[in-house]
PDB file of C-alpha atoms in Angstrom:
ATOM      1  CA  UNK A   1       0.000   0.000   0.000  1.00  0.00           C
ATOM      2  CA  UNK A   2       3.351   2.181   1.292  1.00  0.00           C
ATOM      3  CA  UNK A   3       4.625   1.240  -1.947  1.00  0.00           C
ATOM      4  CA  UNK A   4       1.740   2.051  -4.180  1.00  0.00           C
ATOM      5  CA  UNK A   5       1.491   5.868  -2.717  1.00  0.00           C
ATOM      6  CA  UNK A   6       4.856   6.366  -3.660  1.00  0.00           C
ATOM      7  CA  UNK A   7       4.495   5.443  -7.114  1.00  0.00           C
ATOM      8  CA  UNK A   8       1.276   8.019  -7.445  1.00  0.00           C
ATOM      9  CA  UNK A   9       3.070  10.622  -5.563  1.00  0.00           C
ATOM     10  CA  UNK A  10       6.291  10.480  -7.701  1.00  0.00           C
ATOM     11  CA  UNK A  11       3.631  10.090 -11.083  1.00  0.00           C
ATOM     12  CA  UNK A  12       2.057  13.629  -9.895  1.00  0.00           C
ATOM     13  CA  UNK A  13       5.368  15.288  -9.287  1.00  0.00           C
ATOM     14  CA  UNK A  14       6.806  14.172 -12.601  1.00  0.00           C
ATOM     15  CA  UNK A  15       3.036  15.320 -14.198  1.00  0.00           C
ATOM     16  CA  UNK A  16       3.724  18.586 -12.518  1.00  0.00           C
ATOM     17  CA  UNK A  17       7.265  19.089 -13.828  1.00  0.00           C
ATOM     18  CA  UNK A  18       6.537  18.197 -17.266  1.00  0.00           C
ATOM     19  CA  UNK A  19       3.718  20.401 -16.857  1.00  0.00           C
ATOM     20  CA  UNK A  20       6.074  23.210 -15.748  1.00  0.00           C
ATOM     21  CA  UNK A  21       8.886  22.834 -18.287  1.00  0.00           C
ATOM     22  CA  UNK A  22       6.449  23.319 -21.355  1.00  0.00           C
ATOM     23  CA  UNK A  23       4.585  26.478 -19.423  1.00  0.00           C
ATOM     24  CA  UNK A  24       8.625  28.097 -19.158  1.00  0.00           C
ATOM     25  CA  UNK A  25       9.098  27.013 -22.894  1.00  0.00           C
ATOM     26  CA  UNK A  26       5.423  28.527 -23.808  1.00  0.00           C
ATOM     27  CA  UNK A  27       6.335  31.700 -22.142  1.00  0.00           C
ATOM     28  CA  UNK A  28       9.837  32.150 -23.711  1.00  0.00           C
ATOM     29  CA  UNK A  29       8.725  31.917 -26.855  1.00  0.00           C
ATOM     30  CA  UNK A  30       5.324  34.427 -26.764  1.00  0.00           C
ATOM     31  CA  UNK A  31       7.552  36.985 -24.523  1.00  0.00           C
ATOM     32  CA  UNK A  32      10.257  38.191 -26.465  1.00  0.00           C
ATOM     33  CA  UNK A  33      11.724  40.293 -23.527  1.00  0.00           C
ATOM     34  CA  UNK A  34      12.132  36.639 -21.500  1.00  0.00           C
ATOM     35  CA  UNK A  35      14.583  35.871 -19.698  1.00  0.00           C
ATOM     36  CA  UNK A  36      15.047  32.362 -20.970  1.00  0.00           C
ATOM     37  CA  UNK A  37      16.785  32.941 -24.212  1.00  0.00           C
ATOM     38  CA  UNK A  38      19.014  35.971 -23.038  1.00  0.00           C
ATOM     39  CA  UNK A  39      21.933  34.224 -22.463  1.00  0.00           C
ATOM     40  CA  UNK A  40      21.651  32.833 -25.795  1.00  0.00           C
ATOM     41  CA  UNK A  41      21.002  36.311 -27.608  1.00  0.00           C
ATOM     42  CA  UNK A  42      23.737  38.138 -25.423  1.00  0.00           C
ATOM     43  CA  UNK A  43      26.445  36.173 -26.894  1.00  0.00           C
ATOM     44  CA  UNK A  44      24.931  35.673 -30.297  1.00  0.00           C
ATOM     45  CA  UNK A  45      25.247  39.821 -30.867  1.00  0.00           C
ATOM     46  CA  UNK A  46      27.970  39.759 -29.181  1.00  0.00           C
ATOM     47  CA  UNK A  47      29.729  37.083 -31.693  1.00  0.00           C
ATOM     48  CA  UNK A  48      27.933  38.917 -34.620  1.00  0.00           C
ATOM     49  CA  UNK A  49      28.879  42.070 -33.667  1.00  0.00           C
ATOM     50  CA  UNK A  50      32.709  40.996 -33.148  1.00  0.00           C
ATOM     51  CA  UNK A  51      32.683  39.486 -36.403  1.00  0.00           C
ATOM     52  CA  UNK A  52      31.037  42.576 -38.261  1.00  0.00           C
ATOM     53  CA  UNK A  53      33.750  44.977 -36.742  1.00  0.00           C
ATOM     54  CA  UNK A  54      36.709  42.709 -37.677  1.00  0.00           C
ATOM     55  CA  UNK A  55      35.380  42.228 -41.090  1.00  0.00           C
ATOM     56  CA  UNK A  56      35.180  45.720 -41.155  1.00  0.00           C
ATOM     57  CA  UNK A  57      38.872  46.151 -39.635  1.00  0.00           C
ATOM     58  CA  UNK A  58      39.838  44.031 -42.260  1.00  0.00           C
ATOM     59  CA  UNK A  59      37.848  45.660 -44.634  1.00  0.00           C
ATOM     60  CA  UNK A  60      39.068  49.069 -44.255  1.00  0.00           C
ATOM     61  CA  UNK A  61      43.065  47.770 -43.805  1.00  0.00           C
ATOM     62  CA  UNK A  62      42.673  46.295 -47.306  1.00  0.00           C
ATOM     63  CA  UNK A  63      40.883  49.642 -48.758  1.00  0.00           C
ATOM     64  CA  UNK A  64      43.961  51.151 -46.732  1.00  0.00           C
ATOM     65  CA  UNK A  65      46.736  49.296 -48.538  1.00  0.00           C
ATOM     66  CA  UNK A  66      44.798  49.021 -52.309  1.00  0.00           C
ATOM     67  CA  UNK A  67      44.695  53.114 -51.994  1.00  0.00           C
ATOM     68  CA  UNK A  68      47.927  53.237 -50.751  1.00  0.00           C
ATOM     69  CA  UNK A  69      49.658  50.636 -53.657  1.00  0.00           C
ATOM     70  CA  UNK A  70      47.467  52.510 -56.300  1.00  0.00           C
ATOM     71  CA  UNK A  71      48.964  55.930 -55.200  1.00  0.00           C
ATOM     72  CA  UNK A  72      52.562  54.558 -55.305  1.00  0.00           C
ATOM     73  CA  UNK A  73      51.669  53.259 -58.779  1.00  0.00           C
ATOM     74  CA  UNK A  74      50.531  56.321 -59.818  1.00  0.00           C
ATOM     75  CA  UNK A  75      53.494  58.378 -58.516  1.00  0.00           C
ATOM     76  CA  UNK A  76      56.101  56.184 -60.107  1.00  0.00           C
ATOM     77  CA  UNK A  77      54.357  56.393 -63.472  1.00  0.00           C
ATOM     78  CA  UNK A  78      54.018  60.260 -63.253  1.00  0.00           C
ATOM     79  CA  UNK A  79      57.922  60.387 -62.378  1.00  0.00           C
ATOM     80  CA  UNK A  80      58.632  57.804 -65.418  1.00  0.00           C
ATOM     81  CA  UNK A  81      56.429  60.441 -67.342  1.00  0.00           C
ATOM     82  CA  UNK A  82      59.384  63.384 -65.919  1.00  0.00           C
ATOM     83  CA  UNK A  83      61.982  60.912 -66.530  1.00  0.00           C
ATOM     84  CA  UNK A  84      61.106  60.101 -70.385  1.00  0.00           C
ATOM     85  CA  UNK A  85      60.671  64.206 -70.574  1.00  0.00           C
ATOM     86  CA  UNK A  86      64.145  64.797 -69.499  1.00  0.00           C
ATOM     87  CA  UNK A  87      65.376  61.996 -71.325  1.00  0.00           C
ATOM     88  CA  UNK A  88      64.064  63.603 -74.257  1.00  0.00           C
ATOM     89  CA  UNK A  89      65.567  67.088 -73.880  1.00  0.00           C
ATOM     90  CA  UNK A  90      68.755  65.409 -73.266  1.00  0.00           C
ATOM     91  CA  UNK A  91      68.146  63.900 -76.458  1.00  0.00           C
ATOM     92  CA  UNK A  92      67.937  66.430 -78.473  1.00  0.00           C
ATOM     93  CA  UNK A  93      71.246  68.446 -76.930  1.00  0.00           C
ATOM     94  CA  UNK A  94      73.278  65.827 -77.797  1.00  0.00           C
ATOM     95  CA  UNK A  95      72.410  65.118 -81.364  1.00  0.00           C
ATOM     96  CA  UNK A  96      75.382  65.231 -83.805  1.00  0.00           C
ATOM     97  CA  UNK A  97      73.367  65.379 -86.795  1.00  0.00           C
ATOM     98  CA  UNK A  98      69.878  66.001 -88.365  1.00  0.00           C
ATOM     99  CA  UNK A  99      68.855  62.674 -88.138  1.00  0.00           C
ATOM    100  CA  UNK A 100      69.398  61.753 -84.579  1.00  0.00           C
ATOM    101  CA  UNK A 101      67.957  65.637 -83.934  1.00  0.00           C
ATOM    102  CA  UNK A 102      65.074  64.329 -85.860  1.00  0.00           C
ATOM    103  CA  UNK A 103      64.419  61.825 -83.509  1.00  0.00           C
ATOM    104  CA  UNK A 104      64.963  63.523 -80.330  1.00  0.00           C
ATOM    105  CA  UNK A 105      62.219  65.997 -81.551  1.00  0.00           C
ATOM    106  CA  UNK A 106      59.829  63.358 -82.238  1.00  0.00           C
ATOM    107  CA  UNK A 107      60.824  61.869 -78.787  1.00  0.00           C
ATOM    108  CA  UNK A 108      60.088  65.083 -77.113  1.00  0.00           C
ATOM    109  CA  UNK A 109      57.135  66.254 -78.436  1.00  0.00           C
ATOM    110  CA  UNK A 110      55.339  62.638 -77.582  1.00  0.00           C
ATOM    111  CA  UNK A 111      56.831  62.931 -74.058  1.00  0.00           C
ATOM    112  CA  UNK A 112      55.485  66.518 -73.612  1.00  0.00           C
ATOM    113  CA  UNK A 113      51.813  65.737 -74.720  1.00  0.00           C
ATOM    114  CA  UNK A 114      51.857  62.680 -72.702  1.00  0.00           C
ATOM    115  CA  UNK A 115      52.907  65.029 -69.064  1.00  0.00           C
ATOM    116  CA  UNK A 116      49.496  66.832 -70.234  1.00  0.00           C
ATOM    117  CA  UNK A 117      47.602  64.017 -69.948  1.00  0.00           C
ATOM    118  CA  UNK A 118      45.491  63.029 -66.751  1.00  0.00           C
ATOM    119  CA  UNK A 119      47.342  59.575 -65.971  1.00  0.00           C
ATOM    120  CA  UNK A 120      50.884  61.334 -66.687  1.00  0.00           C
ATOM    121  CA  UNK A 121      50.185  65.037 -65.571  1.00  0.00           C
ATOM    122  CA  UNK A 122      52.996  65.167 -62.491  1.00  0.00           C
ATOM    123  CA  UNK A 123      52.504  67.534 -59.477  1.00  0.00           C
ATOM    124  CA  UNK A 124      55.302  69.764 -58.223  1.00  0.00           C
ATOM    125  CA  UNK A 125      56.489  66.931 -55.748  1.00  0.00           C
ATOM    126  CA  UNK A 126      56.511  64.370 -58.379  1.00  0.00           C
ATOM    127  CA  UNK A 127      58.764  66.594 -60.318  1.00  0.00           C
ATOM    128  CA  UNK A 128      61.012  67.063 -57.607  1.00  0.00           C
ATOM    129  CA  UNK A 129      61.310  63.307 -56.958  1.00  0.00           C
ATOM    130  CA  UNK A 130      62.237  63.138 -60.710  1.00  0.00           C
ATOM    131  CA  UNK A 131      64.939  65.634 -60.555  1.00  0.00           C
ATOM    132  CA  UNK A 132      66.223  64.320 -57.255  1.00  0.00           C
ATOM    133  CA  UNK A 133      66.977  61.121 -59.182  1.00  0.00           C
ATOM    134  CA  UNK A 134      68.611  62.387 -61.852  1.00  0.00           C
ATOM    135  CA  UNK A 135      71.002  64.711 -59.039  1.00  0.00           C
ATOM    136  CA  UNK A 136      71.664  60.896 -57.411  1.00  0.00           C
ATOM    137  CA  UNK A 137      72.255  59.292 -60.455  1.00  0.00           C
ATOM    138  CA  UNK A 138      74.943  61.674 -61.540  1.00  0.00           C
ATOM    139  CA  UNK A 139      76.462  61.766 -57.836  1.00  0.00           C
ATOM    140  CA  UNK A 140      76.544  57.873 -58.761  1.00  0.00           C
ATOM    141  CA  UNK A 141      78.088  57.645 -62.011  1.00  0.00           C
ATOM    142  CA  UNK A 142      75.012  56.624 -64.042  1.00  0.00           C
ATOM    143  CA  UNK A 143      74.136  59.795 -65.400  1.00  0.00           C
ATOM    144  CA  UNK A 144      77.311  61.826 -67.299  1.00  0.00           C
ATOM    145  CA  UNK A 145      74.899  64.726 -67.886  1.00  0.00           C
ATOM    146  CA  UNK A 146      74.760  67.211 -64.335  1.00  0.00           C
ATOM    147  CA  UNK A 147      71.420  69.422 -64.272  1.00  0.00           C
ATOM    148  CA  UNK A 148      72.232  72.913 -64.249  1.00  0.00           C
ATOM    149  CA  UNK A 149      69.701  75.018 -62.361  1.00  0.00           C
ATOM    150  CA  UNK A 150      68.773  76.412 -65.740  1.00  0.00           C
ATOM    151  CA  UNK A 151      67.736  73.398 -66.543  1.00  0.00           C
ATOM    152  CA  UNK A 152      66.125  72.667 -63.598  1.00  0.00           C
ATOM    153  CA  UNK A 153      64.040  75.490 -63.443  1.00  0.00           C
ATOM    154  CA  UNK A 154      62.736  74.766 -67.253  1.00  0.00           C
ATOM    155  CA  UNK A 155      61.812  71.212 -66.124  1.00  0.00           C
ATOM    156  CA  UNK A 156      59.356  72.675 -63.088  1.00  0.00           C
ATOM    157  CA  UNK A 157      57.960  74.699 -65.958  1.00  0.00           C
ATOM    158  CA  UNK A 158      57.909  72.017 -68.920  1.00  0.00           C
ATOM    159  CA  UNK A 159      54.538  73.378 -69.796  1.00  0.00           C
ATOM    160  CA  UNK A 160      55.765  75.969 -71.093  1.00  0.00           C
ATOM    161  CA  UNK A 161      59.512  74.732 -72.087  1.00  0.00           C
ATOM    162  CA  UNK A 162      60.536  75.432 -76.311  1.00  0.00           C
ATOM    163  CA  UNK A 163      63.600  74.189 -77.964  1.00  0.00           C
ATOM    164  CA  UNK A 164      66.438  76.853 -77.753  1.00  0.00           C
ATOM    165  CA  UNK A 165      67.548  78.093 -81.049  1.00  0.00           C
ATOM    166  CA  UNK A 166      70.857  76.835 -79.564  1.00  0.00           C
ATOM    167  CA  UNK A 167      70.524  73.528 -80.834  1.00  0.00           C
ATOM    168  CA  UNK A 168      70.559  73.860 -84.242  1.00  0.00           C
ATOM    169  CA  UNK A 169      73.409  76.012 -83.874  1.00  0.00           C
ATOM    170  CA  UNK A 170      75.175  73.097 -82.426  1.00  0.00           C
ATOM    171  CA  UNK A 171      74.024  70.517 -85.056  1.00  0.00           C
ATOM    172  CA  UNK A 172      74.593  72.780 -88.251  1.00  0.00           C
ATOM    173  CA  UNK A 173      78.128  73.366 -86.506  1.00  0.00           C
ATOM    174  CA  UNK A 174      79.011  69.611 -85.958  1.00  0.00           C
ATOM    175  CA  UNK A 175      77.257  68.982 -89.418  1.00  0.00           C
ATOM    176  CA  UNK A 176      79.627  71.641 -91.026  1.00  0.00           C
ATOM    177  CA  UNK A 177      82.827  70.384 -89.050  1.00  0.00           C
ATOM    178  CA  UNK A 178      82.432  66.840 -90.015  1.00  0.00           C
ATOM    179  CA  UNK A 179      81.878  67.159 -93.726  1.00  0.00           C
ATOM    180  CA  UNK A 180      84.855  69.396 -94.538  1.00  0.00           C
ATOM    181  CA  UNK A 181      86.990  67.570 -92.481  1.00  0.00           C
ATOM    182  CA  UNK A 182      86.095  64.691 -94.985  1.00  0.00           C
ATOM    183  CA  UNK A 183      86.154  66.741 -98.211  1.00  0.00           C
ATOM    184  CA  UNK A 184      89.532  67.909 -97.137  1.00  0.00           C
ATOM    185  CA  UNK A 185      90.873  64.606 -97.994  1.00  0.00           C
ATOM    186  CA  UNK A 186      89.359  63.916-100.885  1.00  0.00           C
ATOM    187  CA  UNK A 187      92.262  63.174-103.532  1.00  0.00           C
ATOM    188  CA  UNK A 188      90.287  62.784-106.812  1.00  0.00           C
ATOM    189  CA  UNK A 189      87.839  66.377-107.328  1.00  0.00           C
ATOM    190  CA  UNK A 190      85.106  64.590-109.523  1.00  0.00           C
ATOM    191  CA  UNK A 191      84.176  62.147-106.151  1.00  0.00           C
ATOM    192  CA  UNK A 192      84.529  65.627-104.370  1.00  0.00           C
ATOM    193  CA  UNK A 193      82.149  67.000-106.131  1.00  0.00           C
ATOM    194  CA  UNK A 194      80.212  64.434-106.602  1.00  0.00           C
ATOM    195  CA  UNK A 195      80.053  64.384-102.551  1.00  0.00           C
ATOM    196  CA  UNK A 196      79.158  68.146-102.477  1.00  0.00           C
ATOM    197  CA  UNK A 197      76.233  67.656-104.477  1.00  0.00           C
ATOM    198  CA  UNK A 198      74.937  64.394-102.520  1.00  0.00           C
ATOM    199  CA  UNK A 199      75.308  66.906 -99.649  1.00  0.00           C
ATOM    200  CA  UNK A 200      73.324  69.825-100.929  1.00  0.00           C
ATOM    201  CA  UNK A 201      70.557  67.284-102.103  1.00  0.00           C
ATOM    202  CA  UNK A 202      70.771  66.306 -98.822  1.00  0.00           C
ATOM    203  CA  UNK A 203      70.339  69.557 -96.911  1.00  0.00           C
ATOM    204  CA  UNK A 204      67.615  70.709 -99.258  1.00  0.00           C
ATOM    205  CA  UNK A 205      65.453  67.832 -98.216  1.00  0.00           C
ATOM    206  CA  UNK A 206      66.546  68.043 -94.858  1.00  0.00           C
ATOM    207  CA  UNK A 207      65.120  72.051 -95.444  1.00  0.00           C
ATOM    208  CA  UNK A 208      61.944  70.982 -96.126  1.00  0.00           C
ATOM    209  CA  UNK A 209      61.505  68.638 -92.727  1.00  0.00           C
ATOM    210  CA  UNK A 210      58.294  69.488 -91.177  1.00  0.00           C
ATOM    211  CA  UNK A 211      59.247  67.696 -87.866  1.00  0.00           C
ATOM    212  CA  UNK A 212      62.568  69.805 -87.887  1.00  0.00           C
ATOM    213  CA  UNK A 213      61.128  73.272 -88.346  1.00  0.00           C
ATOM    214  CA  UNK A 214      59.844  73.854 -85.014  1.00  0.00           C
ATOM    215  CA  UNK A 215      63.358  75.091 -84.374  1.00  0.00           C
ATOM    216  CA  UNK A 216      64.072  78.809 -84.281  1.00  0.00           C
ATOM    217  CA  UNK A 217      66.017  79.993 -87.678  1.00  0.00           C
ATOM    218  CA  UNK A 218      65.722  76.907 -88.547  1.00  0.00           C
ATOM    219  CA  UNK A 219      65.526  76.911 -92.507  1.00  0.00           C
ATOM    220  CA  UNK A 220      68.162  80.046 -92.199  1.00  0.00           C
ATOM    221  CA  UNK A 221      70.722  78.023 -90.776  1.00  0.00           C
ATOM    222  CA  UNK A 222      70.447  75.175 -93.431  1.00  0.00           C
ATOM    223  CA  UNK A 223      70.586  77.532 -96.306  1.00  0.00           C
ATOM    224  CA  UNK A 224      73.685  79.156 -94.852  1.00  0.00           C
ATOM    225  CA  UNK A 225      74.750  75.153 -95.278  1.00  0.00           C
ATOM    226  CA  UNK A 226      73.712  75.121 -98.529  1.00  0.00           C
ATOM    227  CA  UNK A 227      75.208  78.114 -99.442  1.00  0.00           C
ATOM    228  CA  UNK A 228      78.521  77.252 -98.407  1.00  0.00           C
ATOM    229  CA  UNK A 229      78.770  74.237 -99.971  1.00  0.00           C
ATOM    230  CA  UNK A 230      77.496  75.301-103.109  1.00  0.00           C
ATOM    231  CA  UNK A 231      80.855  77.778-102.759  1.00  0.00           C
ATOM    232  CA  UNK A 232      82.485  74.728-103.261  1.00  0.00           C
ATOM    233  CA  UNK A 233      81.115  73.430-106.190  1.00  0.00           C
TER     234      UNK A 233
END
């Protein structure tokens, strides 16, 4: 009889329980301010919010380092841009004759028009970096060629940089030099003057060079050519 109670006592109490457990679970889920589930939601937004901030840590790091690698980029190209410029100039005061000045012209009027164009257009400190190499590569024996501040101050305003009348002056001279030094020793006259007409042919084409009359005085200084070696004729 003892034994029979406590079965029908323990039955109730477990009745009660179950009866208990599924009122709490009822109530957490119509009340959405329960306690029940807190615990559960706390660290939930807390792991979601952790993992939205890091993402955006990383996020803004990678931004960070794609800006920064695209700016570098576009720095090095606008002091290549400089570089080629120079180059170019360089070029063209070096040129022994009218075809390598030929050249050098062509060379320097692409690398001018490219400086005014929005992925090459250089800022002030981007042409400083440019003629800071060129000082270092001198200092280190790559570059023969020194910078005067002449030169210097015509690169910081290459917008407005021209060809100085200087340089034909300095090819038409070289020109000159060279090819009486070799009629000099001609022995037999005709091949003389068969190489003093070859040479006026030459000029008077080279006269008519659209690419080469940019140049101040230019066509005046080839006739003066022209007319001296037709002197020799």
């Amino acid at each position: 009889m003892f034994v029979l109670f406590f079965i029908i006592i323990i039955g109730v109490f477990a009745i009660v329980l179950i009866h208990s457990v599924k009122s709490k679970r009822r109530e957490c889920s119509d009340n959405k301010f329960s306690k029940c589930p807190s615990i559960i939601i706390d660290i939930d937004e807390k792991y979601l919010r952790k993992a939205l901030l890091r993402r955006a840590k990383e996020g803004t790091i990678d931004r960070a380092i794609l800006y920064k690698r695209e700016a570098n980029r576009t720095r090095k190209k606008h002091v290549w841009a400089v570089l080629n410029f120079i180059s170019s100039i360089e070029s063209i005061t070096i040129s022994k004759d009218f075809y390598d000045l030929e050249k050098s012209l062509s060379w320097f009027q692409n690398a001018k028009t490219m400086l005014f164009e929005d992925d090459y257009h250089p800022t002030s400190k981007e042409i400083d970096i440019a003629i800071r190499f060129c000082t270092i590569s001198h200092a280190q024996g790559r570059c023969p060629h020194q910078l005067t501040s002449s030169e210097i101050n015509d690169i910081r305003n290459w917008e407005s940089y021209y060809i100085d009348k200087s340089v034909i002056m300095n090819v038409t001279a070289s020109f000159k030099t060279y090819w009486d030094d070799v009629l000099a020793n001609y022995k037999r006259p005709s091949a003389k003057i068969n190489r003093i007409n070859y040479l006026i042919d030459y000029l008077n084409k080279i006269e008519e060079k659209e690419s080469l009359q940019q140049l101040p005085n230019y066509k005046e200084h080839i006739a003066k050519l022209i007319s001296h070696y037709r002197s020799l004729q």
